Short mmCIF file of C-alpha atoms and ligand atoms in Angstrom, two decimals:
data_model
loop_
_atom_site.label_atom_id
_atom_site.label_comp_id
_atom_site.label_asym_id
_atom_site.label_seq_id
_atom_site.Cartn_x
_atom_site.Cartn_y
_atom_site.Cartn_z
CA LEU Z 18 -39.22 46.03 2.69
CA GLN Z 19 -40.61 42.68 1.66
CA LEU Z 20 -37.38 41.99 -0.23
CA THR Z 21 -35.20 42.91 2.76
CA ARG Z 22 -37.21 40.61 4.98
CA GLU Z 23 -36.88 37.78 2.48
CA LEU Z 24 -33.15 38.37 2.22
CA GLU Z 25 -32.78 38.31 6.00
CA GLU Z 26 -34.74 35.11 6.18
CA ASN Z 27 -32.59 33.60 3.47
CA ASN Z 28 -29.48 34.69 5.33
CA ARG Z 29 -30.73 33.05 8.50
CA ALA Z 30 -31.53 29.86 6.60
CA VAL Z 31 -28.07 29.83 5.04
CA LYS Z 32 -26.46 30.32 8.46
CA VAL Z 33 -28.44 27.41 9.91
CA LEU Z 34 -27.38 25.30 6.94
CA TYR Z 35 -23.72 26.21 7.45
CA ALA Z 36 -23.95 25.39 11.14
CA GLU Z 37 -25.46 22.00 10.28
CA LEU Z 38 -22.73 21.36 7.72
CA ASP Z 39 -20.05 22.28 10.27
CA GLU Z 40 -21.57 19.89 12.75
CA LYS Z 41 -21.69 17.10 10.16
CA ALA Z 42 -18.07 17.76 9.10
CA GLU Z 43 -16.97 17.62 12.74
CA HIS Z 44 -18.89 14.38 13.18
CA LEU Z 45 -17.19 12.89 10.10
CA ARG Z 46 -13.77 14.04 11.33
CA ARG Z 47 -14.39 12.38 14.68
CA SER Z 48 -15.58 9.12 13.11
CA ASP Z 49 -12.56 9.12 10.84
CA GLN Z 50 -10.24 9.61 13.80
CA ALA Z 51 -12.06 6.87 15.70
CA LYS Z 52 -11.65 4.53 12.73
CA SER Z 53 -7.91 5.24 12.53
CA ARG Z 54 -7.54 4.75 16.29
CA PHE Z 55 -9.46 1.49 16.12
CA LEU Z 56 -7.35 0.17 13.23
CA SER Z 57 -4.17 1.11 15.00
CA ASN Z 58 -5.22 -0.42 18.36
CA MET Z 59 -6.56 -3.53 16.73
CA SER Z 60 -3.35 -4.08 14.76
CA HIS Z 61 -1.30 -3.73 17.94
CA GLU Z 62 -3.54 -6.18 19.77
CA PHE Z 63 -3.19 -8.70 16.95
CA ARG Z 64 0.57 -8.64 17.01
CA THR Z 65 1.26 -10.33 20.35
CA PRO Z 66 -0.92 -13.44 19.93
CA LEU Z 67 0.26 -13.72 16.33
CA SER Z 68 3.92 -13.77 17.34
CA SER Z 69 3.17 -16.47 19.94
CA ILE Z 70 1.39 -18.66 17.39
CA ARG Z 71 4.24 -18.19 14.96
CA ALA Z 72 6.95 -18.92 17.52
CA LEU Z 73 5.13 -22.02 18.78
CA ALA Z 74 4.53 -23.36 15.27
CA LYS Z 75 8.25 -22.91 14.52
CA LEU Z 76 9.18 -24.65 17.75
CA LEU Z 77 6.91 -27.55 16.94
CA LEU Z 78 8.54 -27.96 13.54
CA SER Z 79 12.09 -27.72 14.83
CA ARG Z 80 11.58 -30.07 17.78
CA SER Z 81 9.41 -32.66 16.13
CA ASP Z 82 12.30 -34.98 14.98
CA GLY Z 83 9.96 -37.38 13.29
CA GLU Z 84 7.37 -37.20 16.07
CA LEU Z 85 4.91 -35.52 13.74
CA SER Z 86 3.43 -37.47 10.89
CA ASP Z 87 3.90 -35.99 7.40
CA GLU Z 88 0.30 -34.84 7.49
CA GLN Z 89 0.73 -33.12 10.87
CA GLU Z 90 3.92 -31.42 9.74
CA LYS Z 91 2.12 -30.15 6.65
CA GLN Z 92 -0.63 -28.75 8.85
CA VAL Z 93 1.83 -26.95 11.12
CA ARG Z 94 3.43 -25.44 8.00
CA TYR Z 95 -0.01 -24.15 6.98
CA ILE Z 96 -0.35 -22.51 10.39
CA LEU Z 97 3.03 -20.87 9.90
CA GLN Z 98 2.14 -19.62 6.41
CA GLY Z 99 -1.15 -18.29 7.77
CA THR Z 100 0.59 -16.30 10.48
CA VAL Z 101 3.05 -14.84 7.97
CA ALA Z 102 0.15 -13.63 5.79
CA LEU Z 103 -1.71 -12.25 8.82
CA ASN Z 104 1.44 -10.50 9.99
CA GLU Z 105 1.78 -8.76 6.62
CA MET Z 106 -1.84 -7.65 6.80
CA VAL Z 107 -1.44 -6.30 10.32
CA ASP Z 108 1.72 -4.43 9.27
CA ASP Z 109 -0.13 -2.85 6.31
CA LEU Z 110 -3.05 -1.86 8.54
CA LEU Z 111 -0.74 -0.33 11.09
CA ASP Z 112 1.16 1.60 8.40
CA LEU Z 113 -2.10 2.91 6.92
CA ALA Z 114 -3.37 3.99 10.33
CA LYS Z 115 -0.07 5.72 11.11
CA ILE Z 116 -0.09 7.65 7.83
CA GLU Z 117 -3.71 8.67 8.35
CA ALA Z 118 -2.89 9.90 11.83
CA GLY Z 119 -0.04 12.00 10.35
CA LYS Z 120 2.47 10.03 12.43
CA VAL Z 121 4.85 9.16 9.61
CA ASP Z 122 7.86 11.32 8.77
CA VAL Z 123 9.64 11.42 5.45
CA ARG Z 124 13.38 10.88 5.83
CA ALA Z 125 14.89 12.19 2.63
CA GLU Z 126 18.44 11.06 1.86
CA ARG Z 127 20.47 10.83 -1.31
CA PHE Z 128 20.88 7.31 -2.68
CA LEU Z 129 21.67 5.52 -5.93
CA VAL Z 130 18.77 3.90 -7.74
CA ALA Z 131 21.14 1.07 -8.67
CA ASP Z 132 21.79 0.34 -4.97
CA MET Z 133 18.07 0.30 -4.19
CA PHE Z 134 17.50 -2.05 -7.11
CA SER Z 135 20.19 -4.49 -6.01
CA THR Z 136 18.74 -4.62 -2.48
CA LEU Z 137 15.27 -5.24 -3.92
CA ARG Z 138 16.67 -7.91 -6.23
CA GLY Z 139 18.20 -9.74 -3.28
CA LEU Z 140 15.00 -9.49 -1.24
CA LEU Z 141 12.54 -10.48 -3.93
CA ARG Z 142 14.29 -13.08 -6.10
CA PRO Z 143 13.71 -15.77 -3.44
CA LEU Z 144 9.95 -15.20 -3.76
CA LEU Z 145 10.12 -16.58 -7.30
CA GLY Z 146 11.11 -20.00 -5.95
CA SER Z 147 11.25 -22.53 -8.74
CA SER Z 148 9.02 -20.43 -11.02
CA ALA Z 149 10.18 -19.91 -14.60
CA VAL Z 150 9.34 -16.19 -14.44
CA ALA Z 151 12.33 -13.87 -14.95
CA LEU Z 152 12.75 -10.81 -12.71
CA THR Z 153 14.91 -8.14 -14.34
CA PHE Z 154 15.99 -4.68 -13.19
CA HIS Z 155 16.95 -2.04 -15.77
CA GLU Z 156 18.63 1.19 -14.75
CA PRO Z 157 18.87 4.32 -16.87
CA HIS Z 158 22.53 5.10 -16.03
CA ALA Z 159 24.94 4.12 -13.31
CA GLY Z 160 25.14 7.39 -11.37
CA LEU Z 161 21.41 8.10 -11.22
CA ALA Z 162 20.55 9.27 -7.70
CA LEU Z 163 17.40 10.33 -5.89
CA LEU Z 164 16.85 12.53 -2.87
CA SER Z 165 13.90 10.78 -1.31
CA ASP Z 166 12.88 8.36 1.43
CA GLN Z 167 14.46 5.13 0.25
CA GLY Z 168 12.61 2.98 2.79
CA LYS Z 169 9.20 4.19 1.67
CA LEU Z 170 10.00 4.01 -2.04
CA SER Z 171 11.33 0.47 -1.58
CA GLN Z 172 8.17 -0.47 0.31
CA ILE Z 173 6.06 0.67 -2.67
CA LEU Z 174 8.25 -1.25 -5.12
CA ARG Z 175 8.29 -4.36 -2.92
CA ASN Z 176 4.50 -4.33 -3.03
CA PHE Z 177 4.36 -3.89 -6.80
CA ILE Z 178 6.97 -6.58 -7.43
CA SER Z 179 5.55 -9.13 -4.99
CA ASN Z 180 2.10 -8.62 -6.54
CA ALA Z 181 3.61 -9.13 -10.00
CA ILE Z 182 5.21 -12.35 -8.74
CA LYS Z 183 1.89 -13.52 -7.22
CA TYR Z 184 -0.10 -12.93 -10.38
CA THR Z 185 2.39 -13.97 -13.08
CA GLU Z 186 2.73 -17.58 -14.13
CA GLN Z 187 5.12 -17.22 -17.06
CA GLY Z 188 7.18 -14.63 -18.88
CA GLU Z 189 8.94 -11.68 -17.32
CA ILE Z 190 8.68 -9.07 -14.61
CA ALA Z 191 10.70 -6.00 -15.56
CA VAL Z 192 11.54 -3.12 -13.23
CA ARG Z 193 12.58 0.08 -15.00
CA ALA Z 194 13.56 3.56 -13.86
CA ALA Z 195 13.24 6.50 -16.22
CA LEU Z 196 13.40 10.27 -15.90
CA VAL Z 197 10.17 12.08 -16.71
CA PRO Z 198 11.34 14.76 -19.17
CA GLY Z 199 11.04 18.32 -17.91
CA LYS Z 200 9.27 17.39 -14.67
CA GLY Z 201 12.13 16.77 -12.27
CA MET Z 202 10.55 13.40 -11.54
CA MET Z 203 11.56 9.78 -11.85
CA ARG Z 204 9.14 7.06 -12.75
CA ILE Z 205 9.83 3.50 -11.68
CA SER Z 206 7.62 0.90 -13.31
CA VAL Z 207 7.00 -2.79 -12.75
CA THR Z 208 5.74 -4.55 -15.85
CA ASP Z 209 4.54 -8.14 -15.78
CA THR Z 210 3.19 -10.66 -18.24
CA GLY Z 211 0.65 -12.00 -15.75
CA LEU Z 212 -3.10 -12.41 -15.38
CA GLY Z 213 -3.90 -8.73 -15.83
CA ILE Z 214 -6.81 -6.79 -14.34
CA ALA Z 215 -10.17 -6.02 -15.98
CA ALA Z 216 -10.66 -2.38 -17.04
CA ALA Z 217 -13.69 -2.06 -14.75
CA ASP Z 218 -11.46 -2.69 -11.72
CA HIS Z 219 -8.74 -0.16 -12.57
CA ALA Z 220 -10.59 2.70 -10.89
CA PHE Z 221 -10.83 0.80 -7.57
CA ILE Z 222 -7.49 -0.84 -7.34
CA PHE Z 223 -5.79 1.84 -5.23
CA GLU Z 224 -8.87 2.29 -3.01
CA GLU Z 225 -8.74 1.09 0.57
CA PHE Z 226 -10.64 -2.17 1.18
CA SER Z 227 -12.91 -1.79 -1.85
CA GLN Z 228 -10.55 -3.77 -4.04
CA VAL Z 229 -11.23 -6.92 -2.09
CA GLU Z 230 -14.79 -6.89 -3.39
CA HIS Z 231 -13.64 -6.16 -6.91
CA ARG Z 232 -10.95 -8.76 -7.01
CA LEU Z 233 -10.98 -10.94 -10.08
CA GLN Z 234 -8.38 -13.42 -9.04
CA THR Z 235 -9.75 -15.66 -6.32
CA ARG Z 236 -6.87 -18.06 -6.89
CA VAL Z 237 -4.47 -15.97 -4.82
CA LYS Z 238 -5.63 -14.61 -1.50
CA GLY Z 239 -4.61 -11.18 -0.35
CA THR Z 240 -5.78 -8.30 1.77
CA GLY Z 241 -6.34 -5.55 -0.77
CA LEU Z 242 -4.39 -3.20 1.50
CA GLY Z 243 -1.04 -3.20 -0.30
CA LEU Z 244 -1.91 -0.87 -3.17
CA PRO Z 245 -3.82 1.72 -1.07
CA LEU Z 246 -0.76 1.82 1.17
CA CYS Z 247 1.45 2.36 -1.91
CA ARG Z 248 -0.69 5.32 -2.92
CA LYS Z 249 -0.47 6.91 0.51
CA LEU Z 250 3.28 6.35 0.68
CA ALA Z 251 3.73 7.93 -2.77
CA ASP Z 252 1.64 10.94 -1.59
CA LEU Z 253 4.00 11.34 1.36
CA LEU Z 254 6.96 11.39 -1.02
CA GLY Z 255 5.34 14.14 -3.11
CA GLY Z 256 4.70 11.65 -5.90
CA SER Z 257 1.94 9.48 -7.31
CA VAL Z 258 1.13 5.96 -8.41
CA GLY Z 259 -0.64 4.60 -11.47
CA MET Z 260 -1.33 1.44 -13.39
CA ASP Z 261 -2.51 0.00 -16.65
CA SER Z 262 -3.39 -3.54 -17.50
CA VAL Z 263 -4.74 -5.81 -20.18
CA PRO Z 264 -6.49 -8.95 -18.90
CA GLY Z 265 -4.63 -12.03 -20.05
CA ALA Z 266 -1.62 -10.02 -21.22
CA GLY Z 267 -0.19 -8.33 -18.13
CA SER Z 268 -0.02 -5.19 -16.04
CA VAL Z 269 2.22 -2.25 -15.39
CA PHE Z 270 2.30 -0.44 -12.04
CA TRP Z 271 4.39 2.68 -11.62
CA VAL Z 272 5.39 5.20 -9.01
CA SER Z 273 6.62 8.71 -9.84
CA VAL Z 274 8.64 10.65 -7.29
CA PRO Z 275 10.47 13.98 -7.37
CA LEU Z 276 14.20 13.58 -8.08
CA ASN Z 277 14.75 15.97 -5.22
CA TYR Z 278 12.19 15.64 -2.45
CA ALA Z 279 13.02 18.94 -0.70
CA ALA Z 280 13.00 20.97 -3.92
CA GLN Z 281 9.55 19.71 -4.83
CA GLY Z 282 7.91 19.84 -1.43
CA GLY Z 283 9.59 23.06 -0.23
CA ASP Z 284 11.24 22.95 3.19
CA ALA Z 285 8.21 21.46 4.83
CA PRO Z 286 7.56 17.76 4.37
CA ALA Z 287 4.62 16.80 2.19
CA PRO Z 288 1.39 17.11 4.20
CA PRO Z 289 0.24 13.87 5.75
CA HIS Z 290 -2.66 12.33 3.86
CA SER Z 291 -5.80 12.48 5.96
P1 ADP S 304 -3.41 -7.98 -2.16
O1 ADP S 304 -2.41 -8.37 -3.20
O2 ADP S 304 -2.95 -8.21 -0.77
O3 ADP S 304 -4.79 -8.52 -2.42
P2 ADP S 304 -3.15 -5.31 -3.19
O4 ADP S 304 -3.79 -4.04 -2.76
O5 ADP S 304 -1.67 -5.33 -3.27
O6 ADP S 304 -3.63 -6.41 -2.19
O7 ADP S 304 -3.74 -5.74 -4.57
C1 ADP S 304 -5.13 -5.72 -4.75
C2 ADP S 304 -5.55 -6.63 -5.85
O8 ADP S 304 -5.13 -6.09 -7.10
C3 ADP S 304 -4.99 -8.02 -5.83
O9 ADP S 304 -5.71 -8.86 -4.99
C4 ADP S 304 -5.13 -8.43 -7.27
O10 ADP S 304 -6.46 -8.82 -7.52
C5 ADP S 304 -4.88 -7.13 -8.02
N1 ADP S 304 -3.46 -7.02 -8.47
C6 ADP S 304 -2.48 -6.27 -7.92
N2 ADP S 304 -1.35 -6.34 -8.63
C7 ADP S 304 -1.60 -7.16 -9.66
C8 ADP S 304 -0.82 -7.64 -10.77
N3 ADP S 304 0.45 -7.28 -10.96
N4 ADP S 304 -1.45 -8.47 -11.66
C9 ADP S 304 -2.74 -8.81 -11.49
N5 ADP S 304 -3.53 -8.41 -10.47
C10 ADP S 304 -2.97 -7.60 -9.56
#
């Protein structure tokens, strides 16, 4: 009898504990939703004033006709550069919030890796400016195609490559696509000969916001949102991201995606990351 009573009491205690856990989980879910809503609203609110500042700074530059001193013109250019950087940050925030809210669809289509590479080459070469760093694209074979969301995959690669450009002072940035044997996956890697990243930071680099605190390179300013976004985008594509790096020697960032998005994820799109 004593035992039964103890068991009943234990049962009651366990039930109370479960109810408390449920309540806490619900609370966490709500805070998470509130955070996503806040990020999304805030990003929207930032956009309008930012576009005005940008448009006005451009107008000032185009109309100045020698009215601005060299120093003033330089300052207006700084304003313009600042708005471009802020715009990128707001776009990343908005994309992250959308993915978290499950509001992003995967649009799988068949495309040639070579075509994606040539578009990326055209977009990113200008970022090198007068730098002596070489940006090369290597393709496995001409007809290699993927069934995936080209826009999202390109967004990941744009992030990897523009980071490589930011943090590489000399040498080469090489983009390579290779089949992962027996896995039905393709891995696209971006290797640079840049500053590299300390081993202690590798575990944080794809984490939202935390990277900013772990950043080693204070020379180049960034938001620390690009790589977390890459990870979420790769999740959506049914793939993954990874990196390796040796400080002072360089880094490699890669993304692996299924060759055939539908075959990997079934008929349903990959679940949104929450
Ligand atoms: P951001 O570049 O806007 O700061 P990211 O999330 O893209 O944000 O990158 C986070 C940080 O990771 C960067 O600030 C930088 O410290 C480090 N990083 C990313 N890519 C590289 C790279 N190729 N070489 C060296 N450091 C890198």
